XYZ file of C-alpha atoms in Angstrom:
564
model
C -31.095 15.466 12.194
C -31.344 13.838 8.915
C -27.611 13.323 6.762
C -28.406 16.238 4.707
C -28.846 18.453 7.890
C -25.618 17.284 8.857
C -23.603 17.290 5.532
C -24.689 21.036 5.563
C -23.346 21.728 8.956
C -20.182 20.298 8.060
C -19.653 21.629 4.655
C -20.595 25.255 5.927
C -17.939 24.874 8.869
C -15.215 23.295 6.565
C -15.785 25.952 3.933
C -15.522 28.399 6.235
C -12.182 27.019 7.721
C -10.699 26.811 4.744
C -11.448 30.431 3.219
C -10.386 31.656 6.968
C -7.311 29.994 6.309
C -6.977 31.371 2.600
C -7.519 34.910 4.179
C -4.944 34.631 6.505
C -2.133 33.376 4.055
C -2.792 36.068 1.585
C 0.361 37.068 -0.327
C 1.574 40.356 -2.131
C 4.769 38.952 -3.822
C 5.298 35.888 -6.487
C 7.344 33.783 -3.768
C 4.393 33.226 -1.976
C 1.785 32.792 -4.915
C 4.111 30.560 -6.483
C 6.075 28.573 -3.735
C 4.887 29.869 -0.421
C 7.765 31.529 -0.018
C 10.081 28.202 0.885
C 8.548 28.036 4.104
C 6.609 25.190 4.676
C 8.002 22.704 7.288
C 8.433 19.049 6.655
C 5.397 17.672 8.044
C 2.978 20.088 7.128
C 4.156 20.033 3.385
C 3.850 16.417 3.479
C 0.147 16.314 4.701
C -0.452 19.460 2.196
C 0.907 17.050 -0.460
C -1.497 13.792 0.713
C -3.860 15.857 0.157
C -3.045 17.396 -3.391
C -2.431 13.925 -4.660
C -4.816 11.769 -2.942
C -7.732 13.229 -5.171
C -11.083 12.717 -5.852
C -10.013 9.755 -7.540
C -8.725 8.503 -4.019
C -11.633 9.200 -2.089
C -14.452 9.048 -3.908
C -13.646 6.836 -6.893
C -10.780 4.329 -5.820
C -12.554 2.362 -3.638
C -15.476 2.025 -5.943
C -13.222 0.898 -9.041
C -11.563 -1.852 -7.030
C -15.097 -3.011 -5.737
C -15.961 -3.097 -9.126
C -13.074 -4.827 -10.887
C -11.870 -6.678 -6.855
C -8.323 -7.976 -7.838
C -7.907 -6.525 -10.879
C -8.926 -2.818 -9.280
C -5.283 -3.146 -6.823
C -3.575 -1.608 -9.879
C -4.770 1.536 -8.697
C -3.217 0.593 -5.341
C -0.318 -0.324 -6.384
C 0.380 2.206 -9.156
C -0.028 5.436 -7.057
C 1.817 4.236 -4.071
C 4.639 2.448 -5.911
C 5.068 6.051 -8.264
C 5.044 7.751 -5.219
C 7.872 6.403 -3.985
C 9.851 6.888 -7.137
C 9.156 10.530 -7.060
C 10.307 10.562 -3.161
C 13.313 8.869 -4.124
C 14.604 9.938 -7.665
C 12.873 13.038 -8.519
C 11.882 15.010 -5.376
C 14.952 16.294 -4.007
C 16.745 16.694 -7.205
C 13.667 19.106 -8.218
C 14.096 20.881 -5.337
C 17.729 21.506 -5.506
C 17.118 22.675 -8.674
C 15.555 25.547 -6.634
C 12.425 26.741 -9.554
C 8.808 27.521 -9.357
C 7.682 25.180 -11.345
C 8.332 22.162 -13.755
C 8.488 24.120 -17.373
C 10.843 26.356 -15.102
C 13.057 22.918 -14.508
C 12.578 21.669 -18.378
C 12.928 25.202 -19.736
C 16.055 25.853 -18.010
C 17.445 22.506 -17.923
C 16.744 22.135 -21.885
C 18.262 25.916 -22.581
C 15.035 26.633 -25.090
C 11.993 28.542 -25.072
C 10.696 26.046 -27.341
C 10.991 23.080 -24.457
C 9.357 25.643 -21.993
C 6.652 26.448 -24.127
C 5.990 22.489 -25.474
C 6.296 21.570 -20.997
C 3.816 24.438 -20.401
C 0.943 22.766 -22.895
C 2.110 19.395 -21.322
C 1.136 20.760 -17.722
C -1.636 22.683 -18.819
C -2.642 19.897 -20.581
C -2.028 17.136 -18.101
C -4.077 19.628 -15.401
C -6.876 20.102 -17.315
C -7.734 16.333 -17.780
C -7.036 15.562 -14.527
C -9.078 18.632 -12.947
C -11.819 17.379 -14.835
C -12.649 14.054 -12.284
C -12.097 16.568 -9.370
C -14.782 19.250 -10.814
C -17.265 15.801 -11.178
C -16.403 14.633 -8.113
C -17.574 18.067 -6.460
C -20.523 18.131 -8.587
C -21.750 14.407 -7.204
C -21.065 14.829 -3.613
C -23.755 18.476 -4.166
C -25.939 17.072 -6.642
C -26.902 13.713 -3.585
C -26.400 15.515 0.090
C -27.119 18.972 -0.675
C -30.496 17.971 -2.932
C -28.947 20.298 -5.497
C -28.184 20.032 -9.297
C -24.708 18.677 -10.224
C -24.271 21.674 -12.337
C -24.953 23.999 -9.201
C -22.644 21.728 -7.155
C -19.822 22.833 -9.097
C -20.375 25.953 -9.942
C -20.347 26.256 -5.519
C -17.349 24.290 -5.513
C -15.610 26.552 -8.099
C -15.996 29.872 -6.312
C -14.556 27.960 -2.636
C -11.542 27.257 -4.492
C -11.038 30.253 -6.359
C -11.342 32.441 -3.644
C -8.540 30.658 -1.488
C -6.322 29.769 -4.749
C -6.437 33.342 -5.998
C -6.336 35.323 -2.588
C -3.336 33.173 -0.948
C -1.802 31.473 -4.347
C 0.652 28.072 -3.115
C 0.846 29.504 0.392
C -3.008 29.794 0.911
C -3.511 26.407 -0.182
C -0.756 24.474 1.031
C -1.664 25.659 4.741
C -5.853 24.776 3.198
C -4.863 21.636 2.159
C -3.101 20.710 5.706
C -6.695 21.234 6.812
C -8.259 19.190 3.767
C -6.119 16.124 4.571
C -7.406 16.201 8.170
C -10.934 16.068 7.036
C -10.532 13.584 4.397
C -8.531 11.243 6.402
C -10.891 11.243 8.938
C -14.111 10.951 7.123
C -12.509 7.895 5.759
C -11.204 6.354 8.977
C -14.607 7.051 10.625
C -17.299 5.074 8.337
C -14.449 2.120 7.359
C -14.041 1.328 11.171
C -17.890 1.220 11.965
C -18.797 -0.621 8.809
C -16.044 -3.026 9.585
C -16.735 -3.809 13.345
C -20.516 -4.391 11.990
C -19.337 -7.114 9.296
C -16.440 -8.857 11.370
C -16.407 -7.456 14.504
C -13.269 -6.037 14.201
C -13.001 -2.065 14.031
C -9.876 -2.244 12.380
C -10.874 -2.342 8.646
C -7.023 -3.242 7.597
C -7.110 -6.566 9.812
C -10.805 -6.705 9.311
C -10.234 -7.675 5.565
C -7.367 -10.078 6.004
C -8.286 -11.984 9.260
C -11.760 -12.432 9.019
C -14.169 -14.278 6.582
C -15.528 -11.621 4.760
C -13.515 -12.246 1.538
C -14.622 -15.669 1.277
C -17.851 -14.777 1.936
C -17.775 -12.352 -0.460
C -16.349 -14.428 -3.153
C -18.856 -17.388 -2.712
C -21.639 -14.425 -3.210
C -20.009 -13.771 -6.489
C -19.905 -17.275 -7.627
C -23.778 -17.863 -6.666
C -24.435 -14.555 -8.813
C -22.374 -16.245 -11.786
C -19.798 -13.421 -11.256
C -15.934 -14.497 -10.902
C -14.446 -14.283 -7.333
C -13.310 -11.288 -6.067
C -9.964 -12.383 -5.458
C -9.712 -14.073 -8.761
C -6.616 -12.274 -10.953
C -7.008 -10.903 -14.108
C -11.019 -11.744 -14.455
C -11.655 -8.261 -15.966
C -8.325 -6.929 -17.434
C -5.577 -8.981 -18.693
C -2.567 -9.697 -17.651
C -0.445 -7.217 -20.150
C -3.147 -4.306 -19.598
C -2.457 -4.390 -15.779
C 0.863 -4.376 -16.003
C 0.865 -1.282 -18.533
C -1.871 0.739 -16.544
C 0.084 -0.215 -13.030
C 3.524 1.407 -14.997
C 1.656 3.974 -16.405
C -0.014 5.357 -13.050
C 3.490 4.949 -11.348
C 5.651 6.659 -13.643
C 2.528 9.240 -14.713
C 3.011 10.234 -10.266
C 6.326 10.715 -10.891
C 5.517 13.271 -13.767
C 2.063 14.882 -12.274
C 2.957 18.879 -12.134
C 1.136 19.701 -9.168
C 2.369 17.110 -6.930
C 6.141 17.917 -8.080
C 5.795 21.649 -7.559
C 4.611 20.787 -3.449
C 8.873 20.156 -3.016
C 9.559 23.387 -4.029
C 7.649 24.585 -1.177
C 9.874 23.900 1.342
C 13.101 24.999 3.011
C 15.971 23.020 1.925
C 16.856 19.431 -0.241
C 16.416 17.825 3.346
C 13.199 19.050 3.668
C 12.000 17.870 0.554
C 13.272 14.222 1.457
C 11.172 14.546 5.118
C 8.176 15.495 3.251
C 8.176 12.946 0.924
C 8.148 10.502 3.686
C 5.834 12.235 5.638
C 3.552 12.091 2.552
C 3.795 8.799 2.246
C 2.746 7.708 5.356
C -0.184 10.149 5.197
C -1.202 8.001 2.119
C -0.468 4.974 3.473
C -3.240 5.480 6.126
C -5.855 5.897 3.213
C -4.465 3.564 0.954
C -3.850 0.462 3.575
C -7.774 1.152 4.060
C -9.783 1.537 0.653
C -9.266 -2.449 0.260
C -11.103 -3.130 2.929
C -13.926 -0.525 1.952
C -14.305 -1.615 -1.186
C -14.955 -5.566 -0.111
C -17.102 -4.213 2.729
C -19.339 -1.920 0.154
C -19.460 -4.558 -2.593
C -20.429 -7.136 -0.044
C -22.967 -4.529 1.553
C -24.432 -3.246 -1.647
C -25.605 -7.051 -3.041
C -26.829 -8.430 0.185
C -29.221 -5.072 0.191
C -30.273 -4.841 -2.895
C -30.150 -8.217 -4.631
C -33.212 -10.515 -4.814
C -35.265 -7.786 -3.108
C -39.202 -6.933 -3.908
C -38.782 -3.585 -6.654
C -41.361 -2.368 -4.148
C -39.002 -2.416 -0.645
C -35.973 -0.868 -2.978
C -38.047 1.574 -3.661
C -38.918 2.391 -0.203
C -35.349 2.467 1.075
C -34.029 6.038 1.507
C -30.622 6.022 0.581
C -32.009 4.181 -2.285
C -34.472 6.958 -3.885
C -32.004 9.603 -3.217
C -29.280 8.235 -5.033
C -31.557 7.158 -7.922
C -32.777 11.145 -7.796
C -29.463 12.020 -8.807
C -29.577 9.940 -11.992
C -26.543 7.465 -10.598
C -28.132 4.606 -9.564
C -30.577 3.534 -11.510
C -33.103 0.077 -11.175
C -35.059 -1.981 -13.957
C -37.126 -4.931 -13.498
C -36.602 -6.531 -17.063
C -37.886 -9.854 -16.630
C -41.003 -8.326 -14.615
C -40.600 -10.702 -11.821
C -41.108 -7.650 -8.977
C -37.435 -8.270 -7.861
C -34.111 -6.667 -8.435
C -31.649 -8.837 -9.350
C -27.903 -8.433 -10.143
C -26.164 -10.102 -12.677
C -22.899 -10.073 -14.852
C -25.234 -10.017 -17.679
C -25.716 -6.333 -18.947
C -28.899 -7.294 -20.882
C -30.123 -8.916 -17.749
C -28.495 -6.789 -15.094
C -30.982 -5.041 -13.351
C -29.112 -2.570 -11.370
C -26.603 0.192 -12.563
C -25.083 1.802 -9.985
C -21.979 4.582 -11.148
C -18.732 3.159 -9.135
C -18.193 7.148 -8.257
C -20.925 7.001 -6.011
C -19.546 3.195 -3.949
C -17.972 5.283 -0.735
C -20.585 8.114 -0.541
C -23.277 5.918 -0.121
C -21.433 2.845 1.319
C -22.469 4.782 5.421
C -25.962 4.962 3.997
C -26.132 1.233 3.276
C -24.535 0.051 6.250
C -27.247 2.289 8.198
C -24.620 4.412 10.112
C -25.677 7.880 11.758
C -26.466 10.609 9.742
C -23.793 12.426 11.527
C -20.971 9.766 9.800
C -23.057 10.320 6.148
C -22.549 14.009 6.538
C -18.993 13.656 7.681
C -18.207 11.619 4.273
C -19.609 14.330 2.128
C -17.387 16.520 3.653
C -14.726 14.567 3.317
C -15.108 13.902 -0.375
C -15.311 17.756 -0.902
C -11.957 18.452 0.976
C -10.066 15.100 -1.290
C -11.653 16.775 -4.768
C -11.187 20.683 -3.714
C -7.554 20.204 -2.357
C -6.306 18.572 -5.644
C -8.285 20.823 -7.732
C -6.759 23.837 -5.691
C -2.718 22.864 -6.524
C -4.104 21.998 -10.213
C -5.596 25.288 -10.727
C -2.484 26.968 -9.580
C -0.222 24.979 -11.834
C -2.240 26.004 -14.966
C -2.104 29.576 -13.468
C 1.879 29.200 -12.567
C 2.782 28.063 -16.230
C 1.090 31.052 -17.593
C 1.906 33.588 -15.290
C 5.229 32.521 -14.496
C 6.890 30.199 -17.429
C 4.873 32.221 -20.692
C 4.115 35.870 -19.436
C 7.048 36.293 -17.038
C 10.360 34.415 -18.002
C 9.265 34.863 -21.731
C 6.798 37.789 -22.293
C 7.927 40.242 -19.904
C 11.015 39.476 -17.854
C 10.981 42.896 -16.462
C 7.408 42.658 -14.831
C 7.282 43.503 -11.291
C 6.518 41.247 -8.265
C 2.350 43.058 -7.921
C 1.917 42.929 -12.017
C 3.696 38.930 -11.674
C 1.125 37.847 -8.915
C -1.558 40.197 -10.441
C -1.740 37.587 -13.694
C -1.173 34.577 -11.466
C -4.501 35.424 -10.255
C -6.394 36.279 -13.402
C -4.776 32.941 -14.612
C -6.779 31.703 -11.820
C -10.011 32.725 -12.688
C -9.759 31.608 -16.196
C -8.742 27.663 -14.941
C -11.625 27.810 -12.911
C -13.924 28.746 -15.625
C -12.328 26.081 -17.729
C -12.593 23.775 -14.759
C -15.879 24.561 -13.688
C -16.703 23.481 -17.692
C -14.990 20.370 -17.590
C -16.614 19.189 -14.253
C -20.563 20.207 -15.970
C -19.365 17.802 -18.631
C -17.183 15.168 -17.886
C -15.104 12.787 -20.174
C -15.894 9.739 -18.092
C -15.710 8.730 -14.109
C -13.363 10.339 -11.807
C -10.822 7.316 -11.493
C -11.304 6.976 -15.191
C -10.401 10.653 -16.068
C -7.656 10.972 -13.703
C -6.039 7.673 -14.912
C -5.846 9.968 -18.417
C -4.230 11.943 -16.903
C -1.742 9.892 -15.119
C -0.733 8.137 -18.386
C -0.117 12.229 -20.246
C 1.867 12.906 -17.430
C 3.976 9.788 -17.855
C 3.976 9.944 -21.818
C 5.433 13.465 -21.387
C 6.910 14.304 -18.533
C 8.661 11.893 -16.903
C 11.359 10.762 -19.432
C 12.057 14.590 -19.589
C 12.795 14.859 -16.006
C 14.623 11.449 -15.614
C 17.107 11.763 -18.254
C 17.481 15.733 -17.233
C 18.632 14.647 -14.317
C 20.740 11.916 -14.643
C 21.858 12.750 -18.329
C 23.831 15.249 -19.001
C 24.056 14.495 -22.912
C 20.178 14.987 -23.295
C 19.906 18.080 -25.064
C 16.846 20.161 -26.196
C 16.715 18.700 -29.643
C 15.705 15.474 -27.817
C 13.622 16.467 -25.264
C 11.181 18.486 -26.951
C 10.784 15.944 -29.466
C 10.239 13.244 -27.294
C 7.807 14.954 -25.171
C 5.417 16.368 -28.232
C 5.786 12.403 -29.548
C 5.102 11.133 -26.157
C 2.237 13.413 -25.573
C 0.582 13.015 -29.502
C 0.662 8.996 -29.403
C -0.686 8.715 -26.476
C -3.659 11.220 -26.536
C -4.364 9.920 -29.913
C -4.801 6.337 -28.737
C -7.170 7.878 -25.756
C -9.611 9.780 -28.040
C -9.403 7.738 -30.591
C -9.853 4.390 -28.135
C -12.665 6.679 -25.524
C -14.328 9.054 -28.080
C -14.304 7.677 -31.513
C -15.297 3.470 -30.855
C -11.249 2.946 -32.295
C -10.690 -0.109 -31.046
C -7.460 -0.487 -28.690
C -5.313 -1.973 -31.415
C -1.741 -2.102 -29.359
C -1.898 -5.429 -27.940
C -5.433 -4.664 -26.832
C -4.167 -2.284 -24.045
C -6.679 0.293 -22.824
C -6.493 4.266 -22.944
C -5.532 4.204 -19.235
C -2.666 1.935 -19.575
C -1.386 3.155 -23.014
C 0.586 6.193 -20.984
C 3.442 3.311 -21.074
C 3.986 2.988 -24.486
C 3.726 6.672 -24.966
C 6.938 7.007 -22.177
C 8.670 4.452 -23.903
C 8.176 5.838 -27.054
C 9.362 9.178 -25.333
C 12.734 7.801 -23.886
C 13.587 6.409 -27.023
C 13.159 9.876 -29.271
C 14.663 11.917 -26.713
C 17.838 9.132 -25.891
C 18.423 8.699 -30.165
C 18.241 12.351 -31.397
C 20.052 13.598 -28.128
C 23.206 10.647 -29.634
C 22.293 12.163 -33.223
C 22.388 15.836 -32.466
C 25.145 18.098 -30.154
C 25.699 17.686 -27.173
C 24.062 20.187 -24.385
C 26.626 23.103 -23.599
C 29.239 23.166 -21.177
C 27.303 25.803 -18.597
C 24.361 22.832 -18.965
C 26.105 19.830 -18.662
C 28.184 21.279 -15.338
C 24.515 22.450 -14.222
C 23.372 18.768 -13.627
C 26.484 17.447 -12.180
C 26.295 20.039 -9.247
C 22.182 18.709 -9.488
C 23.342 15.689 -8.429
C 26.350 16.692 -6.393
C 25.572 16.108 -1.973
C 27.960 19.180 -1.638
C 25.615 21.157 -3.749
C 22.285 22.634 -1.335
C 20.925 24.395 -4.203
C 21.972 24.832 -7.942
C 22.545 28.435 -8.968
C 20.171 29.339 -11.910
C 21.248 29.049 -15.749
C 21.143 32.199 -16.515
C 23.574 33.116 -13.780
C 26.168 31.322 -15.692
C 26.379 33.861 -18.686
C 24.494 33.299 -21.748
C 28.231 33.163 -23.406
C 28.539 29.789 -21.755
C 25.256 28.454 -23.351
C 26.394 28.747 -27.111
């Protein structure tokens, strides 16, 4: 069977999986739409949460960013493991002892205003939307090449799959989907990476594949004869200062993503929340010790087929056409010398090839079965439906729960809370479904925006809550709308509007940094300039902090007396 035949077979089965599983977890009451009723065990809410974070931007674009950019590319390495860890150990547990639904719930509370709830719930909202926006493409390219479909259709499919389990089952249905998502994904990865690497080195292993065999200094003397740099070589595409600011920005932006922080409030207890973390992080690992080696392997792959070949045998390999069908590979024989040749030169570069597509087709390249090509689609669909799943229900959550119910109508009951949840729902995915048709850039790209809006906002918020007790509203909320403003000004201005990238020539993705410093420093000096939290607030996060304390009783338990 051809790897369309199979990528049908294994998206059908997949799909049907995970709506079987949506079915099943249907819920009636908001502690299941909104935290799955607490019931998730350690290990399964760690997988659910390898899955919600390791996006579209993991599988699909990651490894073709870093074949792109070779060293330079590791900040994306580097940055979303090293900010996962930082949430696992200075955020997660503390969150979850907090005991809320959601993080405007923690800043709302935490901050004693409205006003913070309401400027957190346009952060997340905010924050979701850009980063649902690479998932949505990602969808849209894995349709638009194996199902011979447009990229518009493609999403549009991908949108009703995760609506129907998102709204039907809310955080329960798709924490249990996503436990099945990671188990695709992870194995569609494993699967191709192995065979490509026991081709090139002999060596199934791709992780000892890429550091104990030649292929890196094969790879790199291929670069040099092309007049590229060497893969290995540092800071050949980016500078020094813009790595570092993108690698903080992606760390702390983890540490402040919404729907990866609302995954710990899933489960049973503080201890819980500390098992999953590490669970999750060796789920990652697996993936993120691997897409390295993929991306040498594909970059290494990809020039050795295609450069210096007759236009006329390009043209005649399959993976080839079908890719160029889609509009994302494209060829151009400039110099009319009937061969394709690559170059660093863009007016003499005869090949553009979209980085999104480097994994998806890297099986097709190295001639694997169709079986394996099929398996990768389906992989890719499970990495960009899973995150777009939890993001869709954190848009949906800070409606539903943080406007409509704990502002709105405090009195709603548990059907008419879960009853907006879902028509929350269906509106993300219509906005979602938008954003994926038209896209603000590639998927790593877009979700790096998103990373830095989540770090310019969020995370100072949380930090200092947590381990300040004399950070009062006053400073929060202006420090987050600061945060948030500088830094998506610098974005659009830097992506949209040809600004050029005037602080210290950082880029959009890396300028999340100096939006969270800029954010620590308002909240910290008008918290010192204004009064201090109240007393009922400032006990609140020292029994947050307190190992006696398994769960902190809500503010408004504490009389609203104590909170003038």
């Amino acid at each position: 069977m051809s790897a369309e035949a199979w990528t049908t077979i294994f998206v059908i089965i997949s799909f049907i999986v995970y709506s079987y599983i949506g079915w099943r977890s249907r819920v009636r009451d908001s502690k299941g739409f909104f935290v799955a009723d607490r019931g998730v065990p350690a290990i399964a809410n760690g997988a659910a949460t390898a899955a919600d974070w390791m996006s579209a931007a993991s599988f699909i674009s990651m490894a073709g960013i870093i074949s792109f950019l070779g060293y330079d590319g590791s900040i994306y390495l580097i940055g979303w493991t090293g900010g996962f860890v930082l949430l696992a150990l200075l955020l997660a547990p503390y969150l979850r002892k907090f005991g809320k639904y959601t993080v405007p719930d923690f800043v709302g509370d935490r901050y004693y205003s409205v006003w913070a709830r309401l400027v957190a719930v346009f952060a997340a909202i905010f924050v979701s939307m850009t980063y649902v926006a690479g998932q949505m493409r990602g969808v849209g390219i894995v349709f638009s090449r194996f199902l011979q479909v447009d990229i518009n259709t493609g999403v549009v499919i991908g949108m009703v799959i995760v609506a129907f389990f998102a709204v039907l089952g809310g955080m329960k249905g798709i924490t249990w989907t996503q436990v099945a998502q990671y188990s695709v994904l992870i194995v569609a990865y494993l699967i191709p990476a192995g065979a490509i690497a026991l081709i090139l080195t002999g060596n199934p292993l791709p992780q000892l594949a890429f550091s104990f065999s030649d292929i890196i200094d094969k790879l790199n003397q291929v670069q040099l004869d092309l007049g590229f740099a060497e893969y290995t070589q540092p800071f050949a595409n980016k500078s020094m200062l813009d790595v570092l600011f993108i690698t903080i920005a992606l760390m702390v932006g983890t540490a402040g993503l919404p729907h990866v922080i609302v995954r710990f409030y899933t489960v049973p207890s503080t201890r819980a929340a500390r098992y999953s973390a590490g669970w999750a992080l060796l789920f990652i690992a697996i993936l993120y010790t691997t897409a390295p080696a993929v991306s040498a392997f594909a970059r290494y792959n990809l020039i050795d087929s295609l450069h210096d070949r007759p236009i006329v045998e390009v043209q005649q390999l399959d993976w080839a056409t079908k890719w160029e069908n889609t509009g994302l590979l494209q060829f151009e024989d400039k110099n009319n010398n009937g061969k394709i040749e690559l170059t660093p030169e863009v007016a003499s570069n005869e090949i553009r090839i979209d980085r999104d597509i480097i994994v998806l087709s890297n099986p097709e390249i190295a001639k694997l079965a169709p079986w394996v090509i099929g398996l990768v689609a389906a992989g890719g669909l499970a990495a960009a439906l899973s995150t777009a799943s939890g993001l869709l229900l954190v848009i949906s959550s800070s409606i539903a729960h943080d406007v409509y119910y704990r502002i709105i109508d405090p009195q709603a009951t548990e059907s008419k809370r879960v009853m907006v949840g879902r028509v929350m729902v269906g509106f993300a995915v219509a906005i979602a479904g938008y954003f994926g048709i038209n896209p603000p850039g590639f998927v790593a790209q877009v979700v790096a925006f998103a990373f830095g809006l989540a770090a310019a906002s969020f995370f100072p918020a949380i930090i200092l809550g947590i381990f300040d007790k004399r950070t009062n509203r006053e400073g929060a909320i202006a420090g987050m709308i600061i945060g948030l403003a500088f830094t998506t000004f610098y974005i659009i201005g830097v992506k949209f509007y040809s600004m050029s990238p005037w602080f210290w020539g950082i880029s959009p993705e890396g300028i999340g940094t100096v939006g969270m410093v800029l954010n620590f420093v308002v909240t910290y000096t008008i918290s010192r300039l204004t009064p201090a939290p109240p007393l009922a607030v400032q006990q609140m996060v020292e029994k947050l902090r307190s190992p006696e304390e398994d769960e902190v009783p809500p503010l408004s338990d504490l009389g609203e007396e104590q909170l003038d």
